[in-house]
CSV table of C-alpha atoms and ligand atoms in Angstrom, one decimal:
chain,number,residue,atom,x,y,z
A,1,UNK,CA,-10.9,-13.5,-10.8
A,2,UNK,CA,-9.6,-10.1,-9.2
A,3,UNK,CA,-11.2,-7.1,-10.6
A,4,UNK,CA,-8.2,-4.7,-10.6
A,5,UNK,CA,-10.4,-2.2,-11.7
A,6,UNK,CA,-12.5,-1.8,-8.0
A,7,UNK,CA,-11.0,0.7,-5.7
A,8,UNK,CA,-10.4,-0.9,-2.5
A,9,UNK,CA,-8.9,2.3,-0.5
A,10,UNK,CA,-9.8,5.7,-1.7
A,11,UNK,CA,-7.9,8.7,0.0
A,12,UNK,CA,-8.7,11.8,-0.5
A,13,UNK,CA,-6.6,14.4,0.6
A,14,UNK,CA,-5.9,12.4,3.7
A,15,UNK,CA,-4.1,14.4,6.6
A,16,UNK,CA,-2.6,13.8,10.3
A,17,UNK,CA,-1.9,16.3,12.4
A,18,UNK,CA,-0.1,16.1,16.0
A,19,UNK,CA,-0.3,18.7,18.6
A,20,UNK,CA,3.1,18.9,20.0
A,21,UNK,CA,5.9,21.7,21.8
A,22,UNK,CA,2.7,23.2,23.6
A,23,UNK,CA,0.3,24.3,20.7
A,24,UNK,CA,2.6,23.7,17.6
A,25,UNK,CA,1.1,21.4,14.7
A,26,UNK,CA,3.4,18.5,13.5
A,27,UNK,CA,1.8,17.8,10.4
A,28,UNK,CA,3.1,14.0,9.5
A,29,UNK,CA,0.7,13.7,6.3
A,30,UNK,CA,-0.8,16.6,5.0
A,31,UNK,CA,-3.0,16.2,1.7
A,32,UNK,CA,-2.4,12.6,0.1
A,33,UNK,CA,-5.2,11.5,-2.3
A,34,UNK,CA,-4.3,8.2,-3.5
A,35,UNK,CA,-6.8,5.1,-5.0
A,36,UNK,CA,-5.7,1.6,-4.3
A,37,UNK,CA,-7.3,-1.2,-6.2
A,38,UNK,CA,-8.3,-4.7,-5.7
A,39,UNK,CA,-6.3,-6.9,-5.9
A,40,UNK,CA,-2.8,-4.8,-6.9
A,41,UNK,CA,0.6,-4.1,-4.8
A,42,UNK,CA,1.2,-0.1,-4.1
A,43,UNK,CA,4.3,0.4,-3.0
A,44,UNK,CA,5.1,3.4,-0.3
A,45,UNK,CA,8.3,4.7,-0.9
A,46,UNK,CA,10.6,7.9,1.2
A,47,UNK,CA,13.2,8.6,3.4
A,48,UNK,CA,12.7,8.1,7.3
A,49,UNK,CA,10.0,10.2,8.7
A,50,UNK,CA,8.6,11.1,5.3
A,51,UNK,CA,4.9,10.3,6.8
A,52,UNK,CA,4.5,6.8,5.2
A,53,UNK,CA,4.2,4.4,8.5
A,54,UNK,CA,1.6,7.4,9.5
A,55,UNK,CA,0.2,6.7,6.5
A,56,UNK,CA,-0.7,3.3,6.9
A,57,UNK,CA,-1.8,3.6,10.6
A,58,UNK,CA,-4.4,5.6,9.5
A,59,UNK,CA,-5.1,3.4,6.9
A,60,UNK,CA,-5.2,0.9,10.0
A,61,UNK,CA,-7.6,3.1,12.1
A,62,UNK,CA,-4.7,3.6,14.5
A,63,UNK,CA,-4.5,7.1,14.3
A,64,UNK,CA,-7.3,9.4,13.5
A,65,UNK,CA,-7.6,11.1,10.2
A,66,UNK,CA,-6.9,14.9,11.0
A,67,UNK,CA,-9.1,15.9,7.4
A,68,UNK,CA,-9.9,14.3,4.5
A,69,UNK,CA,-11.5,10.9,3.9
A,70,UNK,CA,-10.2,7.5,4.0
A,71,UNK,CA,-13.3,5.3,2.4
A,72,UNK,CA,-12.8,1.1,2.7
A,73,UNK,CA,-15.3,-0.8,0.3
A,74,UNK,CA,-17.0,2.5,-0.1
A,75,UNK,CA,-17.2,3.5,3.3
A,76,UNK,CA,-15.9,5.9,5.3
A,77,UNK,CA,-13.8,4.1,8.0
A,78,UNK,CA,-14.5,7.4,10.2
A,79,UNK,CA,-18.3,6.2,10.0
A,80,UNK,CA,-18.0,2.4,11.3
A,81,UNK,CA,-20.1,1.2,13.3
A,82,UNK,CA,-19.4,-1.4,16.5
A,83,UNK,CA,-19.9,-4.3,14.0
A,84,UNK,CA,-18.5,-2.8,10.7
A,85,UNK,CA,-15.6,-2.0,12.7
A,86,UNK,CA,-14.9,-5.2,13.9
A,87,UNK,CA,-15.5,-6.4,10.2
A,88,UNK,CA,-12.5,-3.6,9.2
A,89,UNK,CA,-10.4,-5.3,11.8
A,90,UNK,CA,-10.5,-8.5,10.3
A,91,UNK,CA,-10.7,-7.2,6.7
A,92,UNK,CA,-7.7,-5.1,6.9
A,93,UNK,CA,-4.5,-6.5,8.6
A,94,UNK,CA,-0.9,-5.1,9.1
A,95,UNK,CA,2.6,-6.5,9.3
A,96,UNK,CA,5.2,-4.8,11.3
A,97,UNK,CA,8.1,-3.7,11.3
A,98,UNK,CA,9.6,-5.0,14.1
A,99,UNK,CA,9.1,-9.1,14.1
A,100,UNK,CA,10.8,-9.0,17.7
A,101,UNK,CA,8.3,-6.3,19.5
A,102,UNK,CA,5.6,-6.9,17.4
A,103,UNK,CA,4.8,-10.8,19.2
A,104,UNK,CA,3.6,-11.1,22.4
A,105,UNK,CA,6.7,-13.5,24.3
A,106,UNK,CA,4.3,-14.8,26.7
A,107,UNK,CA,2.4,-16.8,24.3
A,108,UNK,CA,3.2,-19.9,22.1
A,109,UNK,CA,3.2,-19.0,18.3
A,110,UNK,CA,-0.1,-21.5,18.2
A,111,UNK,CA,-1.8,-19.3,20.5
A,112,UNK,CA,-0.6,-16.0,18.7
A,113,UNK,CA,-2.0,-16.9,15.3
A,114,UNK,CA,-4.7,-19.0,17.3
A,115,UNK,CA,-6.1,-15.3,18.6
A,116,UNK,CA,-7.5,-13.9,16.2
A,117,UNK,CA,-9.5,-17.0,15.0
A,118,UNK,CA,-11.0,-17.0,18.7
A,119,UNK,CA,-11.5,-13.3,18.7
A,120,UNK,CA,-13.3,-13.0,15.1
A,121,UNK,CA,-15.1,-16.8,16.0
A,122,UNK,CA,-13.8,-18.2,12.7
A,123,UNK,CA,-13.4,-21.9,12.8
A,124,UNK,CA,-15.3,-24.3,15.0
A,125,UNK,CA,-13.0,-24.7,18.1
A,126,UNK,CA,-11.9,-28.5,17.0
A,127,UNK,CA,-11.0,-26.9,13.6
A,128,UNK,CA,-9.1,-24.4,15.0
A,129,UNK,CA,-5.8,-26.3,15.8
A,130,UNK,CA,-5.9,-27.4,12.0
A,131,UNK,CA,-6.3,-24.1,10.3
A,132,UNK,CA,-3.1,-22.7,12.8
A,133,UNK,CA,-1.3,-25.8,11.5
A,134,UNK,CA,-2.3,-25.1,7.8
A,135,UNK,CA,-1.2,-21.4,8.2
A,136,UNK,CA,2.0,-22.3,9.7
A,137,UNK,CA,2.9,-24.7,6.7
A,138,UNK,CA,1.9,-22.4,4.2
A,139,UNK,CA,4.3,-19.6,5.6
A,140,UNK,CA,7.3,-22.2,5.9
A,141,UNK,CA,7.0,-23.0,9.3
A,142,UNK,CA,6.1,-26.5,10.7
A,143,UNK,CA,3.4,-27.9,13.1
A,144,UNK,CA,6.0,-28.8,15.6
A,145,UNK,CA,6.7,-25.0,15.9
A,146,UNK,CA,3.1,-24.0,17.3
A,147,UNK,CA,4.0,-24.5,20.7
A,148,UNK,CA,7.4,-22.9,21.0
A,149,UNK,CA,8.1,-19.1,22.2
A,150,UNK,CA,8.7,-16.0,19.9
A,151,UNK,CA,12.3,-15.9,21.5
A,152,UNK,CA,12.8,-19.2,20.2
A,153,UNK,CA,12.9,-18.4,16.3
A,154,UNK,CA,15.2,-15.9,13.9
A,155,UNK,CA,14.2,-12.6,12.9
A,156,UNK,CA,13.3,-14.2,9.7
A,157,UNK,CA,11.5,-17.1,11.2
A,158,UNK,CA,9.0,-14.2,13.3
A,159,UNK,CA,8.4,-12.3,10.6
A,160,UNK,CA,6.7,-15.6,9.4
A,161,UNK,CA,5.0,-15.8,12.4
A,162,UNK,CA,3.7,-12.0,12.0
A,163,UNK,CA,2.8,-12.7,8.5
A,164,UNK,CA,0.9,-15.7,9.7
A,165,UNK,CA,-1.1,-14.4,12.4
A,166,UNK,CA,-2.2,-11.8,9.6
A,167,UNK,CA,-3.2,-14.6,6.9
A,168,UNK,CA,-5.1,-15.9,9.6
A,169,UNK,CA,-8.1,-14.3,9.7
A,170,UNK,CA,-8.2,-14.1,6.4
A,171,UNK,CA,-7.7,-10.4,5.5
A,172,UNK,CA,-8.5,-8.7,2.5
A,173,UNK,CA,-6.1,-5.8,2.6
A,174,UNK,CA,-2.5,-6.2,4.2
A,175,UNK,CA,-0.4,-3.1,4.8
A,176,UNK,CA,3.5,-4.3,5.1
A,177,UNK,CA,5.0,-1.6,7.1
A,178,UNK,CA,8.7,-2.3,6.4
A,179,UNK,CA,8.3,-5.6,6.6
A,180,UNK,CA,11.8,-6.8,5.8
A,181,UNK,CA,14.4,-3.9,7.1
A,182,UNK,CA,14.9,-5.5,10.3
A,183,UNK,CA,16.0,-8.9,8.6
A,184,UNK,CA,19.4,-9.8,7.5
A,185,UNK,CA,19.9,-9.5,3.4
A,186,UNK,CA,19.9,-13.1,3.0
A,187,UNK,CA,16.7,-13.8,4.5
A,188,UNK,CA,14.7,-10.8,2.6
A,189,UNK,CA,14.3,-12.3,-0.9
A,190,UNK,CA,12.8,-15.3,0.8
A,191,UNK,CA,10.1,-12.8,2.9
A,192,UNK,CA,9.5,-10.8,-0.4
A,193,UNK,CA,9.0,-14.1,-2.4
A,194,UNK,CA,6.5,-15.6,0.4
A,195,UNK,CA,4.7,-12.3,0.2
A,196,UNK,CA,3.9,-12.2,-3.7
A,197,UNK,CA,2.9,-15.8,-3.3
A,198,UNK,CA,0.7,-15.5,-1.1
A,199,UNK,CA,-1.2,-12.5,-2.7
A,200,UNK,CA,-1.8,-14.3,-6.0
A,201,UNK,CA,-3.1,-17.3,-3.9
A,202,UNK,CA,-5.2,-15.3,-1.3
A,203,UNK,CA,-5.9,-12.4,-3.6
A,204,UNK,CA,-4.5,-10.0,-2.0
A,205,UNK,CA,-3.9,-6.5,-1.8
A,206,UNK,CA,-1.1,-5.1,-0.2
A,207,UNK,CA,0.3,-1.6,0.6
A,208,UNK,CA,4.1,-2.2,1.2
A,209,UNK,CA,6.0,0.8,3.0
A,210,UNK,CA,9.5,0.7,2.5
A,211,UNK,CA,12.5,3.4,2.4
A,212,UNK,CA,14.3,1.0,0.1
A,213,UNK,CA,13.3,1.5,-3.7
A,214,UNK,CA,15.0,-1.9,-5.3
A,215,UNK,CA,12.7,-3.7,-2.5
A,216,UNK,CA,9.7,-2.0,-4.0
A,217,UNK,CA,10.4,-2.2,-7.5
A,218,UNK,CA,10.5,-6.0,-7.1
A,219,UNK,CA,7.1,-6.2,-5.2
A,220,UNK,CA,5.1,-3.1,-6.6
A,221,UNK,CA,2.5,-2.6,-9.6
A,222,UNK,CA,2.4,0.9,-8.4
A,223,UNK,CA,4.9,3.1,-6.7
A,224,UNK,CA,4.1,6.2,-4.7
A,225,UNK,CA,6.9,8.1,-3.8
A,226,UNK,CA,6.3,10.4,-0.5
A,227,UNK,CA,8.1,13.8,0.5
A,228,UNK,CA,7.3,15.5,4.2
A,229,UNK,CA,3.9,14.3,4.2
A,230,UNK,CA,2.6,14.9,0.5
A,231,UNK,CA,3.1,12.4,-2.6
A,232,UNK,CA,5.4,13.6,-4.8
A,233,UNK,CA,4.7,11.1,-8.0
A,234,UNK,CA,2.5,8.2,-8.5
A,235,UNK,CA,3.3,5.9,-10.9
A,236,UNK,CA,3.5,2.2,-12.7
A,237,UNK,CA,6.2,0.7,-11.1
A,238,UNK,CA,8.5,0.1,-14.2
A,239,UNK,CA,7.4,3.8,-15.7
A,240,UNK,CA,8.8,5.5,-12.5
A,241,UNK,CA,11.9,3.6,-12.7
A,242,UNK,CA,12.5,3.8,-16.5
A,243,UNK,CA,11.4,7.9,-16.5
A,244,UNK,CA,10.7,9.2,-12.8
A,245,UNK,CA,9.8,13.0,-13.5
A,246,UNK,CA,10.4,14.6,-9.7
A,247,UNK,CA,13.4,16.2,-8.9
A,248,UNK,CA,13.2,14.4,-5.8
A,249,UNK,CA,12.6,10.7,-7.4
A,250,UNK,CA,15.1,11.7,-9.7
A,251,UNK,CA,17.4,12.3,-6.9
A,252,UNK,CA,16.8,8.5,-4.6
A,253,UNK,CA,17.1,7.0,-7.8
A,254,UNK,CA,20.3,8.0,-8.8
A,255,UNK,CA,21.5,6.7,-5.4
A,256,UNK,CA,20.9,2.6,-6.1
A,257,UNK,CA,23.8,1.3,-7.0
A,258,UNK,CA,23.9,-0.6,-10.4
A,259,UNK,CA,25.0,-4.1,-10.5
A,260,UNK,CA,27.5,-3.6,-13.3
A,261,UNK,CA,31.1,-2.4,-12.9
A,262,UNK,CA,31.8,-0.3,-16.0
A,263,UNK,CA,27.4,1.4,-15.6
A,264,UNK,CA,28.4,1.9,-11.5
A,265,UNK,CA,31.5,4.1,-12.7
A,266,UNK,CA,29.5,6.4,-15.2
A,267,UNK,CA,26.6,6.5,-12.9
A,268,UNK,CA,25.8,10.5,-12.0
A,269,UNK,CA,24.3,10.7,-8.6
A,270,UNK,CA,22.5,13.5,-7.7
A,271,UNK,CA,23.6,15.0,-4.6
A,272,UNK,CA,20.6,16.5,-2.0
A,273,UNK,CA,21.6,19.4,0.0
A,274,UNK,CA,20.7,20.2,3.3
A,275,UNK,CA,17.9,18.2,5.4
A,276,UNK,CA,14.6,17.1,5.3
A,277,UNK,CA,12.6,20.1,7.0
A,278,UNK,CA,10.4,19.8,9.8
A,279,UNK,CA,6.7,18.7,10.0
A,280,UNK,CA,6.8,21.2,12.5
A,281,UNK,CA,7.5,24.1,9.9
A,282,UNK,CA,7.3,22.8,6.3
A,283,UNK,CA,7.6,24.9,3.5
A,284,UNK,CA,4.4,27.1,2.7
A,285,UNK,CA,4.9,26.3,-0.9
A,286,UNK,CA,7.0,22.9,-2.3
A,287,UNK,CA,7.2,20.9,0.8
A,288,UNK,CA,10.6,20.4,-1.8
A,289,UNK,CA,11.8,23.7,-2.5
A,290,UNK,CA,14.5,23.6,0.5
A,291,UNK,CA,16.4,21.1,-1.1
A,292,UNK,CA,15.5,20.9,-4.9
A,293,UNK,CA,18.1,22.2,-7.6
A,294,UNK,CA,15.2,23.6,-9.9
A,295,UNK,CA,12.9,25.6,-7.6
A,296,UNK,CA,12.0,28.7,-9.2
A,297,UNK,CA,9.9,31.4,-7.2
A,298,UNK,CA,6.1,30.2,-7.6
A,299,UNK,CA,7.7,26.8,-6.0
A,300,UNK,CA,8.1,28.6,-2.7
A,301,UNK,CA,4.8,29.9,-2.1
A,302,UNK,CA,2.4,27.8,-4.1
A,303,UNK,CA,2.3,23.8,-3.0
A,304,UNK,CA,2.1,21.6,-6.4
A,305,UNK,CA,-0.8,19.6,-6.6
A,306,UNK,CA,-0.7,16.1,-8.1
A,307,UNK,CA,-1.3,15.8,-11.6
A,308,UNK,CA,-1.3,13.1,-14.2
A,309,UNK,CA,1.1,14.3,-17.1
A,310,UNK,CA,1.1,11.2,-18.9
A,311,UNK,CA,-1.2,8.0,-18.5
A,312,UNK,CA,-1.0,6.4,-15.3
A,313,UNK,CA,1.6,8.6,-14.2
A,314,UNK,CA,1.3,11.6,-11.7
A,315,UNK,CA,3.5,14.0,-10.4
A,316,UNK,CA,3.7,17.1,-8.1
A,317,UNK,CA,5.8,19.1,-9.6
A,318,UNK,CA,5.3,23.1,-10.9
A,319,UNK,CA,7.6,22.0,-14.2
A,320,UNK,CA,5.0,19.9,-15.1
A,321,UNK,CA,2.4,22.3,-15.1
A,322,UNK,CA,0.5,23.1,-17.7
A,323,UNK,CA,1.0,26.9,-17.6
A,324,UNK,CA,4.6,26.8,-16.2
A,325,UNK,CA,7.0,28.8,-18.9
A,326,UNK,CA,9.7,26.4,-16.5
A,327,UNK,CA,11.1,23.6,-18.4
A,328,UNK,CA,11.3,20.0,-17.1
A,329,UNK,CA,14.2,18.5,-16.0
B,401,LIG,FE1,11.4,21.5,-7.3
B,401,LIG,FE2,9.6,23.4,-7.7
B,401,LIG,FE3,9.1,21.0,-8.6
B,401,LIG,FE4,9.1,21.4,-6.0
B,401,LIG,S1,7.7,22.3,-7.5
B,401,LIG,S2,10.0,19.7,-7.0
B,401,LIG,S3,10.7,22.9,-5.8
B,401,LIG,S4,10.8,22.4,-9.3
């Protein structure tokens, strides 16, 4: 039985920063606090360098955490140890992206999943063979297909393979970094199906990073929705989508198109003006403010912090503050 209620990542005001152009700060994530529990989807959702895949290398131990904390089970993951941080790398997995760059074409898809079992000494070696057999099956692959190349399958068919070599090692925590944008349309239901079955089987939990909000809607308990290197609103996945409260949620939802003739034509989309800043030289106040339709004064020198304004429900927003005479949207 999962207990939803144990927080398996806790962030707390989590930040990277780059040095880059000689001594300038790029600051891809810059203050999240976010708690993750056991067991539960969270989906990661933003436009294109919106700090999200930073997010979850960090997460990863990939980069290193600029400030803040990230705590695993309770620990710091700053703090491993040589052992405990072989146990995180066997704990906490990632899919990527990119299922052509992200397999090695030298080796057979056996000997790709095969790795980590050798690595992390699970399995007696005669066992071995089985459990890459098992894991191939249970991703929709065959046996036959453990001693082929990577160049030899579909994008669809390696993104199995990636997914695969994560089950292997029996992970606890998977982070999906868009898992399905590279694939054709036709062959992402099936990826996003295999995925939720296999978290209610294996128990579990996932952080899936996409830039597409129907994708996470269909996987997520939870959506965060990220802006320039801050969350914006945190929510249950249907309460975002039936009432998101951010100008800027607000604003990506508008933009799916609805799957009804007479609803598309009535549809109001709002319109964004002008860019995304840069991490380079974000906003002092709103990372927002440059493109919002409602940003008063205090939104350009004072950053919103995250607050829950209803149950469950979060948002970074200075309409929703308590003390703001601004009304909400
Ligand atoms: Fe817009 Fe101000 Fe809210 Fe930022 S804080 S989203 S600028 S109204």
């Amino acid at each position: 039985m999962i207990d939803t209620n144990e927080v398996i990542f806790r962030l707390d005001d989590v930040a990277c920063h780059f040095r880059v152009e000689g001594n300038k700060k790029l600051k891809a994530v810059d203050g999240v606090s976010l708690d993750i529990h056991r067991g539960e989807t969270v989906g990661l959702v933003g436009e294109s360098g919106c700090g999200k895949t930073t997010l979850g290398r960090l997460m990863a131990r990939i980069y290193p955490v600029t400030r803040g904390s990230i705590e695993f089970e309770g620990k710091d993951i700053k703090d491993l140890d040589t052992k405990t941080s072989f146990d995180y790398c066997k704990k906490v997995q990632m899919i990527f992206q990119d299922p052509y760059a992200s397999l090695n074409p030298r080796l057979t898809v056996g000997s790709i999943i095969g790795e980590g079992l050798e690595i992390h000494n699970l399995y007696e070696p005669a066992e071995r063979q089985k459990r890459i057999y098992d894991i191939l099956e249970m991703v929709g692959l065959n046996r036959e297909q453990a001693s082929r190349f990577p160049h030899e399958f579909s994008g669809g068919q390696r993104q199995r393979i990636g997914i695969a070599r994560a089950l292997a090692i029996e992970p606890e925590f998977i982070i999906c970094d868009e898992p399905i944008s590279a694939l054709d349309v036709s062959i992402q239901a099936q990826i996003l199906n295999l995925l939720t079955s296999l978290r209610s089987r294996f128990n579990l939990t996932y952080l899936f990073i996409s830039h597409d909000l129907n994708v996470v809607k269909y996987i997520s308990d939870r959506v965060a929705v990220m802006y320039l290197g801050v969350l914006a609103e945190l929510s249950d996945s249907e309460k975002i989508y039936a009432n998101p409260l951010h100008p800027y949620t607000k604003a990506l939802l508008s933009a799916i198109p609805v799957p009804d003739p007479e609803k598309e034509k009535s549809r109001k989309r709002i319109i964004l003006e002008g860019d995304v800043p840069s991490p380079i030289n974000a906003p002092v106040g709103c990372t927002f403010c440059s493109r919002c339709p409602y940003a008063f004064e205090r939104c350009l020198v004072e950053r919103p912090v995250l607050k829950e304004v209803e149950p469950g429900h979060k948002v970074a927003c200075h309409l929703y503050d308590s003390d703001s005479s601004a009304v909400p949207v």
